[in-house]
PDB file of C-alpha atoms in Angstrom:
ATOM      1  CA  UNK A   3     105.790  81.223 123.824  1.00 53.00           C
ATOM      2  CA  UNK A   4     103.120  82.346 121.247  1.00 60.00           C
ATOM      3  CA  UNK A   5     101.205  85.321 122.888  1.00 68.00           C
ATOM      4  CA  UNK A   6      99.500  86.390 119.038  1.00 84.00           C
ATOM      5  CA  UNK A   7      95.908  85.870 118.327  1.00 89.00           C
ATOM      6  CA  UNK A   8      95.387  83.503 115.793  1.00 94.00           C
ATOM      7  CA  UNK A   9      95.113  85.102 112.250  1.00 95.00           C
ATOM      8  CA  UNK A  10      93.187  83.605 109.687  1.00 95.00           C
ATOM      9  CA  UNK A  11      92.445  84.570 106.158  1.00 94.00           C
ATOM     10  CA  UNK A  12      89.241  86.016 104.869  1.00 96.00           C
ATOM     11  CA  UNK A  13      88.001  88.974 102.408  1.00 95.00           C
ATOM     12  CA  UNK A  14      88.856  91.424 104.527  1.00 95.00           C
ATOM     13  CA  UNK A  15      92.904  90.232 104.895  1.00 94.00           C
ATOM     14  CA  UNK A  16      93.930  88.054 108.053  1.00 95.00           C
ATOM     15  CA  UNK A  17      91.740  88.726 110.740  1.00 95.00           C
ATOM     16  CA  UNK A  18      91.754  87.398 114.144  1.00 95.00           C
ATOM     17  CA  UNK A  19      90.223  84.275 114.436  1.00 95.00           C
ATOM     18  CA  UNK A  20      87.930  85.152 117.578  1.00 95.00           C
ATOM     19  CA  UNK A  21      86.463  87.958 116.022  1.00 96.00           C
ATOM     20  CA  UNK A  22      84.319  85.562 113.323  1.00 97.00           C
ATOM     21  CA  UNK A  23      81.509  82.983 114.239  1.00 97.00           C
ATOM     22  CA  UNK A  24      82.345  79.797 112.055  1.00 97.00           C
ATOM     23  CA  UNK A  25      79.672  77.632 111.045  1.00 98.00           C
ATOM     24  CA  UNK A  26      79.510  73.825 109.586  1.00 98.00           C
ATOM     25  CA  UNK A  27      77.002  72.670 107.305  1.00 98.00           C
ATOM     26  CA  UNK A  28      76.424  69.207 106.048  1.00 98.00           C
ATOM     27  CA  UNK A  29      74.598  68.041 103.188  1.00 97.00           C
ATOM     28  CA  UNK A  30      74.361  64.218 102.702  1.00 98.00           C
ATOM     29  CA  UNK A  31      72.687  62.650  98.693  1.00 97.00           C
ATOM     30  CA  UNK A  32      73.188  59.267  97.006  1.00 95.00           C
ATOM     31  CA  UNK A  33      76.342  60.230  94.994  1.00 94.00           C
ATOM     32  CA  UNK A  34      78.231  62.812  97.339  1.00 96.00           C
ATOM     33  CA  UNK A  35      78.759  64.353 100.805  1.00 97.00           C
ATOM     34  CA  UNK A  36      79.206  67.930 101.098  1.00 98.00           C
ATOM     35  CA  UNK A  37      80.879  69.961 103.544  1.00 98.00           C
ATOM     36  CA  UNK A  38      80.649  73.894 104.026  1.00 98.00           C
ATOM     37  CA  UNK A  39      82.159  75.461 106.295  1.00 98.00           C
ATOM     38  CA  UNK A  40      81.609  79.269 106.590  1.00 98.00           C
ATOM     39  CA  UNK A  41      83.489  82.491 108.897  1.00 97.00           C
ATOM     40  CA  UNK A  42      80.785  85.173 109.565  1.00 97.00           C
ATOM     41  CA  UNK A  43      81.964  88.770 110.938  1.00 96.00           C
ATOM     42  CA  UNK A  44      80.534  88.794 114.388  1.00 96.00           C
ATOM     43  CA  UNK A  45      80.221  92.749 113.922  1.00 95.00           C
ATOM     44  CA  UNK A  46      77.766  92.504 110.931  1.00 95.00           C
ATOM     45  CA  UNK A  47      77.080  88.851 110.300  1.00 95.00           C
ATOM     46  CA  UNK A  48      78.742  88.883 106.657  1.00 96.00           C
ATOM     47  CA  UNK A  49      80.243  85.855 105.199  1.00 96.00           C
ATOM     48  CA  UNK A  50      83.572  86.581 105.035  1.00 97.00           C
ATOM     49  CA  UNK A  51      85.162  83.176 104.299  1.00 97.00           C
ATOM     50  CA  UNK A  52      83.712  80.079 102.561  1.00 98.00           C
ATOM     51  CA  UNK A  53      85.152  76.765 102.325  1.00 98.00           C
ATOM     52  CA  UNK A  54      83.434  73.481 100.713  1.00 98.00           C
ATOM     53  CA  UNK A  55      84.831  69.921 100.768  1.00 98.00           C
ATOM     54  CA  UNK A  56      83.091  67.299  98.503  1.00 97.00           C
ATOM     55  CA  UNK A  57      83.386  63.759  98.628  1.00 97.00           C
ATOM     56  CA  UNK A  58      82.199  61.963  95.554  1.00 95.00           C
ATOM     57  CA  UNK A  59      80.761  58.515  96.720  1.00 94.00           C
ATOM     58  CA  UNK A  60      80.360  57.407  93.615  1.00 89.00           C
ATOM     59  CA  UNK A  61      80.907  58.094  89.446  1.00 90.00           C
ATOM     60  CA  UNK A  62      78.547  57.925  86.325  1.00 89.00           C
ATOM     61  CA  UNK A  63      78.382  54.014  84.826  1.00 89.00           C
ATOM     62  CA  UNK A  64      77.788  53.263  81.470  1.00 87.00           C
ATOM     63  CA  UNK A  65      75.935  50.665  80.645  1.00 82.00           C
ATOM     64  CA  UNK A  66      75.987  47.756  78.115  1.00 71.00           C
ATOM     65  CA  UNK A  67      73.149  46.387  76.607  1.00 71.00           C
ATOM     66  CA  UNK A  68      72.283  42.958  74.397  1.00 69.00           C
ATOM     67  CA  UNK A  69      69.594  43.360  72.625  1.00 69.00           C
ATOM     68  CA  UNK A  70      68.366  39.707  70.728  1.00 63.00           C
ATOM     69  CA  UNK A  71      68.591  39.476  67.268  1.00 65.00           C
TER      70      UNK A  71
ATOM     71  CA  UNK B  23      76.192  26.241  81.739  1.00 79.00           C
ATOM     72  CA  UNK B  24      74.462  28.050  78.112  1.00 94.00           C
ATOM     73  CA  UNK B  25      76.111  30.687  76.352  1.00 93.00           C
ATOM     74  CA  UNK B  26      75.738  34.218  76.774  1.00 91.00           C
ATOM     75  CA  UNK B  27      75.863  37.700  74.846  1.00 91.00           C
ATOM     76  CA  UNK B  28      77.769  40.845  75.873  1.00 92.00           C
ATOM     77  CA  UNK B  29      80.666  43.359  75.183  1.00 93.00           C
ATOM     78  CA  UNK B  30      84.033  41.458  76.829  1.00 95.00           C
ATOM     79  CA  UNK B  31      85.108  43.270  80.016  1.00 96.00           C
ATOM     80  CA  UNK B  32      88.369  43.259  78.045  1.00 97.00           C
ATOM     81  CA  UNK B  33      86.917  45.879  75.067  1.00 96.00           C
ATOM     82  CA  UNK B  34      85.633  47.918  78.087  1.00 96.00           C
ATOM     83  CA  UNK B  35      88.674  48.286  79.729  1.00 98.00           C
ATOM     84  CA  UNK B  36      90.715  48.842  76.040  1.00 98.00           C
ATOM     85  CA  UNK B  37      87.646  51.724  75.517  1.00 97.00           C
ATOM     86  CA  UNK B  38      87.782  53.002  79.040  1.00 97.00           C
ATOM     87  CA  UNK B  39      91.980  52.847  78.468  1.00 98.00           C
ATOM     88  CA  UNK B  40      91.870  54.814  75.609  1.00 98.00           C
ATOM     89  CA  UNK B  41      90.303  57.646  76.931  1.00 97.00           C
ATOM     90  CA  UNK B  42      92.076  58.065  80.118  1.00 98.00           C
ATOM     91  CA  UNK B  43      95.267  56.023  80.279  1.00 98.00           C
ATOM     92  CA  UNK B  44      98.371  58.330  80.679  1.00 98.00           C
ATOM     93  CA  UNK B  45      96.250  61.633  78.923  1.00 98.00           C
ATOM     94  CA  UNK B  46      96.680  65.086  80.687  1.00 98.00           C
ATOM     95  CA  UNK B  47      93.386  65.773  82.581  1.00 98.00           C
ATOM     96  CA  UNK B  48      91.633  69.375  83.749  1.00 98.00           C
ATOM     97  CA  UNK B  49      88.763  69.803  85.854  1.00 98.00           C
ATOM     98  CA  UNK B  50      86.752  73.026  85.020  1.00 98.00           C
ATOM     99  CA  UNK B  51      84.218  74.340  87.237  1.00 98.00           C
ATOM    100  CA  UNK B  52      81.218  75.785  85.513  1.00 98.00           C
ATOM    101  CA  UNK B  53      78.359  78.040  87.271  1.00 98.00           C
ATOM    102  CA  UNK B  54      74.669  76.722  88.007  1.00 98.00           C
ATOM    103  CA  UNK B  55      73.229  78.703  85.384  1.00 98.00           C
ATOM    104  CA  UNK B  56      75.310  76.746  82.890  1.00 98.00           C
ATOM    105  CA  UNK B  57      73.658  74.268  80.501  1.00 98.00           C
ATOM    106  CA  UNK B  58      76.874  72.549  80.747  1.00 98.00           C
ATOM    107  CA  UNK B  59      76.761  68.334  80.312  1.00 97.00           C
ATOM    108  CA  UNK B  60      77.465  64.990  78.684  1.00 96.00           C
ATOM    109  CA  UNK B  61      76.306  66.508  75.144  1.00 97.00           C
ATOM    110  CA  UNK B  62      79.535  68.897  75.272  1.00 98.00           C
ATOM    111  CA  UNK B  63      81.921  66.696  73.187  1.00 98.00           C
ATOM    112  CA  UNK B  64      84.876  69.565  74.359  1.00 98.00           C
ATOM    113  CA  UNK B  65      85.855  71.804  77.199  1.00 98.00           C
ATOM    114  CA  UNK B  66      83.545  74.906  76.695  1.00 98.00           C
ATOM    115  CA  UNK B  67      84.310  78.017  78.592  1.00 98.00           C
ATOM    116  CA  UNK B  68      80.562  78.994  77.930  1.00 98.00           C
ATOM    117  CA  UNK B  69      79.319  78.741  81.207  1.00 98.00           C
ATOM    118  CA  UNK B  70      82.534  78.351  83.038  1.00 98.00           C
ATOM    119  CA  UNK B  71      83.296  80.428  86.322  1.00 98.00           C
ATOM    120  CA  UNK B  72      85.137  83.620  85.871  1.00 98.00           C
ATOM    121  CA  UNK B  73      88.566  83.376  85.583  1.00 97.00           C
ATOM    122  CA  UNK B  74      88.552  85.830  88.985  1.00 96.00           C
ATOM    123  CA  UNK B  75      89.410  85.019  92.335  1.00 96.00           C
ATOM    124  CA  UNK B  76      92.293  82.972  91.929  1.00 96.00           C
ATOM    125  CA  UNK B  77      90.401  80.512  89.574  1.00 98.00           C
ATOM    126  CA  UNK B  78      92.352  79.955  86.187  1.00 98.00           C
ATOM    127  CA  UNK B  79      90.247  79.738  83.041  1.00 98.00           C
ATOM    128  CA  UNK B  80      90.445  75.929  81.913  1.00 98.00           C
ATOM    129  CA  UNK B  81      90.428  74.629  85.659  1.00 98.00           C
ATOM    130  CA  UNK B  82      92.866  73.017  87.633  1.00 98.00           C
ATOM    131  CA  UNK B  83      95.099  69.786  86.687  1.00 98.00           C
ATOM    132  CA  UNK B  84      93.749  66.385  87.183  1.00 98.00           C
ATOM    133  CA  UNK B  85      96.564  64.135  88.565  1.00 97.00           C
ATOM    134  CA  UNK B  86      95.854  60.831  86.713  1.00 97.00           C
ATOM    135  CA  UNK B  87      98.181  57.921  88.035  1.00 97.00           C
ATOM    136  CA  UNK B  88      95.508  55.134  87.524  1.00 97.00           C
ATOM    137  CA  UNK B  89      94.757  53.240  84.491  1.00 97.00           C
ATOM    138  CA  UNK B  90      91.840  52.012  84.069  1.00 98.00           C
ATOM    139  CA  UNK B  91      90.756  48.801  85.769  1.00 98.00           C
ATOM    140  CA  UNK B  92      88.397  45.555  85.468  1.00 98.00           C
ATOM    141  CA  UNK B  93      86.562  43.763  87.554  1.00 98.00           C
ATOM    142  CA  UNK B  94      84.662  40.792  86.244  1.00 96.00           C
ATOM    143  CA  UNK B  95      82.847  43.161  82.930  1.00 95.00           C
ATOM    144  CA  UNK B  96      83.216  46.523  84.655  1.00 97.00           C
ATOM    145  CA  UNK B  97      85.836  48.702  83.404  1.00 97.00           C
ATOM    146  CA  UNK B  98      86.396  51.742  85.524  1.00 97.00           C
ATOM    147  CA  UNK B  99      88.561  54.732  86.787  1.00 98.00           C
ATOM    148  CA  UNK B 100      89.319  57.332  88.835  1.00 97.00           C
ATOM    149  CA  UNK B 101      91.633  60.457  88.839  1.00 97.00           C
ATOM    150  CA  UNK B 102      94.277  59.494  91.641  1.00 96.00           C
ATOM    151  CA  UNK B 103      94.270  62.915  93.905  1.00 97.00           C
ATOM    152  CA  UNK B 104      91.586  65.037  95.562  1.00 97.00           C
ATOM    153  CA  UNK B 105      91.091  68.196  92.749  1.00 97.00           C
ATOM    154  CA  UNK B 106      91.185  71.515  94.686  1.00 97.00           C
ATOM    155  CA  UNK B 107      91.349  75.388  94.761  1.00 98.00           C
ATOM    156  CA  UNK B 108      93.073  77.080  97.068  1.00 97.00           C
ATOM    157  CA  UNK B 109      92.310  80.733  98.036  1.00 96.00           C
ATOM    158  CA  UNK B 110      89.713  80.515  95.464  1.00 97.00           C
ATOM    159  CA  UNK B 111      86.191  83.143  95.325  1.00 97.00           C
ATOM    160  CA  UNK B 112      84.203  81.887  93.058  1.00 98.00           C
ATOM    161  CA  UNK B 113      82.625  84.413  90.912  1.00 97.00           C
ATOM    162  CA  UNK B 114      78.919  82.470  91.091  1.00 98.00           C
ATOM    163  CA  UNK B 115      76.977  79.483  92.644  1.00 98.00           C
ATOM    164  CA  UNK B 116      79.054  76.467  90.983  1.00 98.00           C
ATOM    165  CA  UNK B 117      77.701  73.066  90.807  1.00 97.00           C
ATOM    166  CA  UNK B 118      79.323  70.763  87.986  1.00 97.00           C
ATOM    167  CA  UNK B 119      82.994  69.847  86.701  1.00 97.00           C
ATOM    168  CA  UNK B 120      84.343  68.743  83.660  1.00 98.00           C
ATOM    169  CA  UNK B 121      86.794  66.376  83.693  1.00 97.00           C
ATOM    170  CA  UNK B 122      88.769  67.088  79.876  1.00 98.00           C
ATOM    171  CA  UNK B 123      91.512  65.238  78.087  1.00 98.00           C
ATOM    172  CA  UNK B 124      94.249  67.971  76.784  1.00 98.00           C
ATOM    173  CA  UNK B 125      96.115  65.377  75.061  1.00 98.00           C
ATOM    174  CA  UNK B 126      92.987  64.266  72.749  1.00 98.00           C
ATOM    175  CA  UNK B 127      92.406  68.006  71.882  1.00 98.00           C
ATOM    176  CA  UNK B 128      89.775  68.758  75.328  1.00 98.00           C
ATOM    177  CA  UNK B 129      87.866  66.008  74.934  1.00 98.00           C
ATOM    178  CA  UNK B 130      85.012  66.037  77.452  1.00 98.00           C
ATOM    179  CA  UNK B 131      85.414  62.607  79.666  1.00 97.00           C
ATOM    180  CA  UNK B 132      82.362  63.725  81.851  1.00 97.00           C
ATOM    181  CA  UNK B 133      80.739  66.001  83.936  1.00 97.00           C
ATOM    182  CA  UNK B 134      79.910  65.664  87.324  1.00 95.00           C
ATOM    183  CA  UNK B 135      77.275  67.765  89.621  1.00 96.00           C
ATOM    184  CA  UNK B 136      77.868  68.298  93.456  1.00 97.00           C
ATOM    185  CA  UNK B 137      75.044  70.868  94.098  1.00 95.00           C
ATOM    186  CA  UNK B 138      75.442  74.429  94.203  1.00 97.00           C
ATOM    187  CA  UNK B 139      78.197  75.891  95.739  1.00 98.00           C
ATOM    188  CA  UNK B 140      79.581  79.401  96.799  1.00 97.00           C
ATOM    189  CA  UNK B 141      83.445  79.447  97.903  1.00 98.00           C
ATOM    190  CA  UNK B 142      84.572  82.853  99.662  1.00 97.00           C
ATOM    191  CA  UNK B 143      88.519  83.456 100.298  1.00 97.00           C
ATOM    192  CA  UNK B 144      88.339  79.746 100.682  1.00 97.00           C
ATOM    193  CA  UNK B 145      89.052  75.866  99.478  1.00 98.00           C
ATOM    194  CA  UNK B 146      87.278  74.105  97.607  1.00 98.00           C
ATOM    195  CA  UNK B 147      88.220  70.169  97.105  1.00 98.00           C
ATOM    196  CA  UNK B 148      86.343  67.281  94.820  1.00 97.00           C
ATOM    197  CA  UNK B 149      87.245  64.012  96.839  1.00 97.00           C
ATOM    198  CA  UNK B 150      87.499  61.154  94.263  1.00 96.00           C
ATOM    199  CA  UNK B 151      84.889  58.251  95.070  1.00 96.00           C
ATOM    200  CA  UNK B 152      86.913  54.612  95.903  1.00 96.00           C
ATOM    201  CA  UNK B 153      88.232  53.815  92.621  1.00 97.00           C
ATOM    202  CA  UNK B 154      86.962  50.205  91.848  1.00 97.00           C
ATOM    203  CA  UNK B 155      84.101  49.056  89.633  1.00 96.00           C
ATOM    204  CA  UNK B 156      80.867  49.926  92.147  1.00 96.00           C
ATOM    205  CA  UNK B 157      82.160  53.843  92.718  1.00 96.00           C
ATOM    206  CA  UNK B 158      84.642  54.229  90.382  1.00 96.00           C
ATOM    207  CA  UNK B 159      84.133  58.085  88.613  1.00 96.00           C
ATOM    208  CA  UNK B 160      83.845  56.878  85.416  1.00 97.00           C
ATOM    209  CA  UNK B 161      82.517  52.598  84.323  1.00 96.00           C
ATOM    210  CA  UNK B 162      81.518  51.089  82.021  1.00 96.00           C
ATOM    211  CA  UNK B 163      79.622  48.377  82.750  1.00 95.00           C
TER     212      UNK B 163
END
């Protein structure tokens, strides 16, 4: 039976997960979808893990053009 | 039915083939202040993030298991994994990759901009769009 605290790892080593405040961000454009996810110290509020996920929607097209002669 | 002009989806996909099919790939992340762009013909580490906190000058390996495709006269690709740092700090604000060819001596292939971005002790993953010819990460249409 698992009686530890959950560890997880930040700047300041592996620190108990309950002693951080996470917080999720989202950020939604045209070409991608951005996730942040950030650990603050609930002692003195600093950011002491940082995490971003981002999902390309789409790529860069090149174009062809015809011009008449 | 009259005739019509235009490059064959069939050159596209030969152009589009050249530069990506079976070539070792990188990703390098560079920070925002970096003029970094489509006008860099190589990989430039002008610009690049620090090669601090667990990220590796040059940038992380591309895994590149599709060739390119066609659809109708759109040739297109797209690496084959999500790119990601584990563990990574960044040493700035980061908001573009380069996707380089090592085999054809760094060529650039194109970079791509994702807004700025601060990773702390943390993981940082580029999810590849759907790879077909209206997201694909690179077409030529």
């Amino acid at each position: 039976m698992m009686n530890e605290a959950p560890l997880i790892y930040t700047t300041r080593g592996n620190v108990p997960v309950e002693s951080l405040r996470q917080e999720i961000s989202w950020e939604d454009t045209p070409t991608y979808v951005k996730m942040t996810e950030r650990y603050f110290d609930l002692n003195d509020g600093e950011v002491v893990k940082e995490s971003a996920y981002v999902l390309s929607k789409v790529g860069l097209e090149m174009g062809t053009f015809v011009e008449s002669v | 039915m009259a005739n019509t002009a235009g490059v064959s989806g069939v050159a596209k996909q030969a152009a589009l083939g050249a530069i990506v099919d079976g070539k070792t790939l990188k990703a390098a992340l560079y920070l925002t202040s970096a003029t970094t762009g489509p006008t860099n013909t190589v990989y430039t580490s002008t610009g690049e993030l620090a090669a601090t906190g667990n990220y590796t000058a040059g940038g992380a390996s591309v895994t590149n298991a599709n060739s390119a495709g066609l659809t109708s006269t759109t040739a297109y690709w797209t690496p084959s994994a999500t790119i990601s740092w584990a563990n990574l700090t960044t040493s700035g604000a980061t908001d573009c990759v380069m996707i380089y060819s090592t085999t054809d001596t760094n060529r650039n292939i194109g970079t791509f901009t994702y807004g700025s971005t601060t990773v702390t002790a943390g993981t940082f993953s580029l999810t590849m769009p759907t790879n077909d010819s209206s997201t694909g990460l690179v077409r030529f249409s």
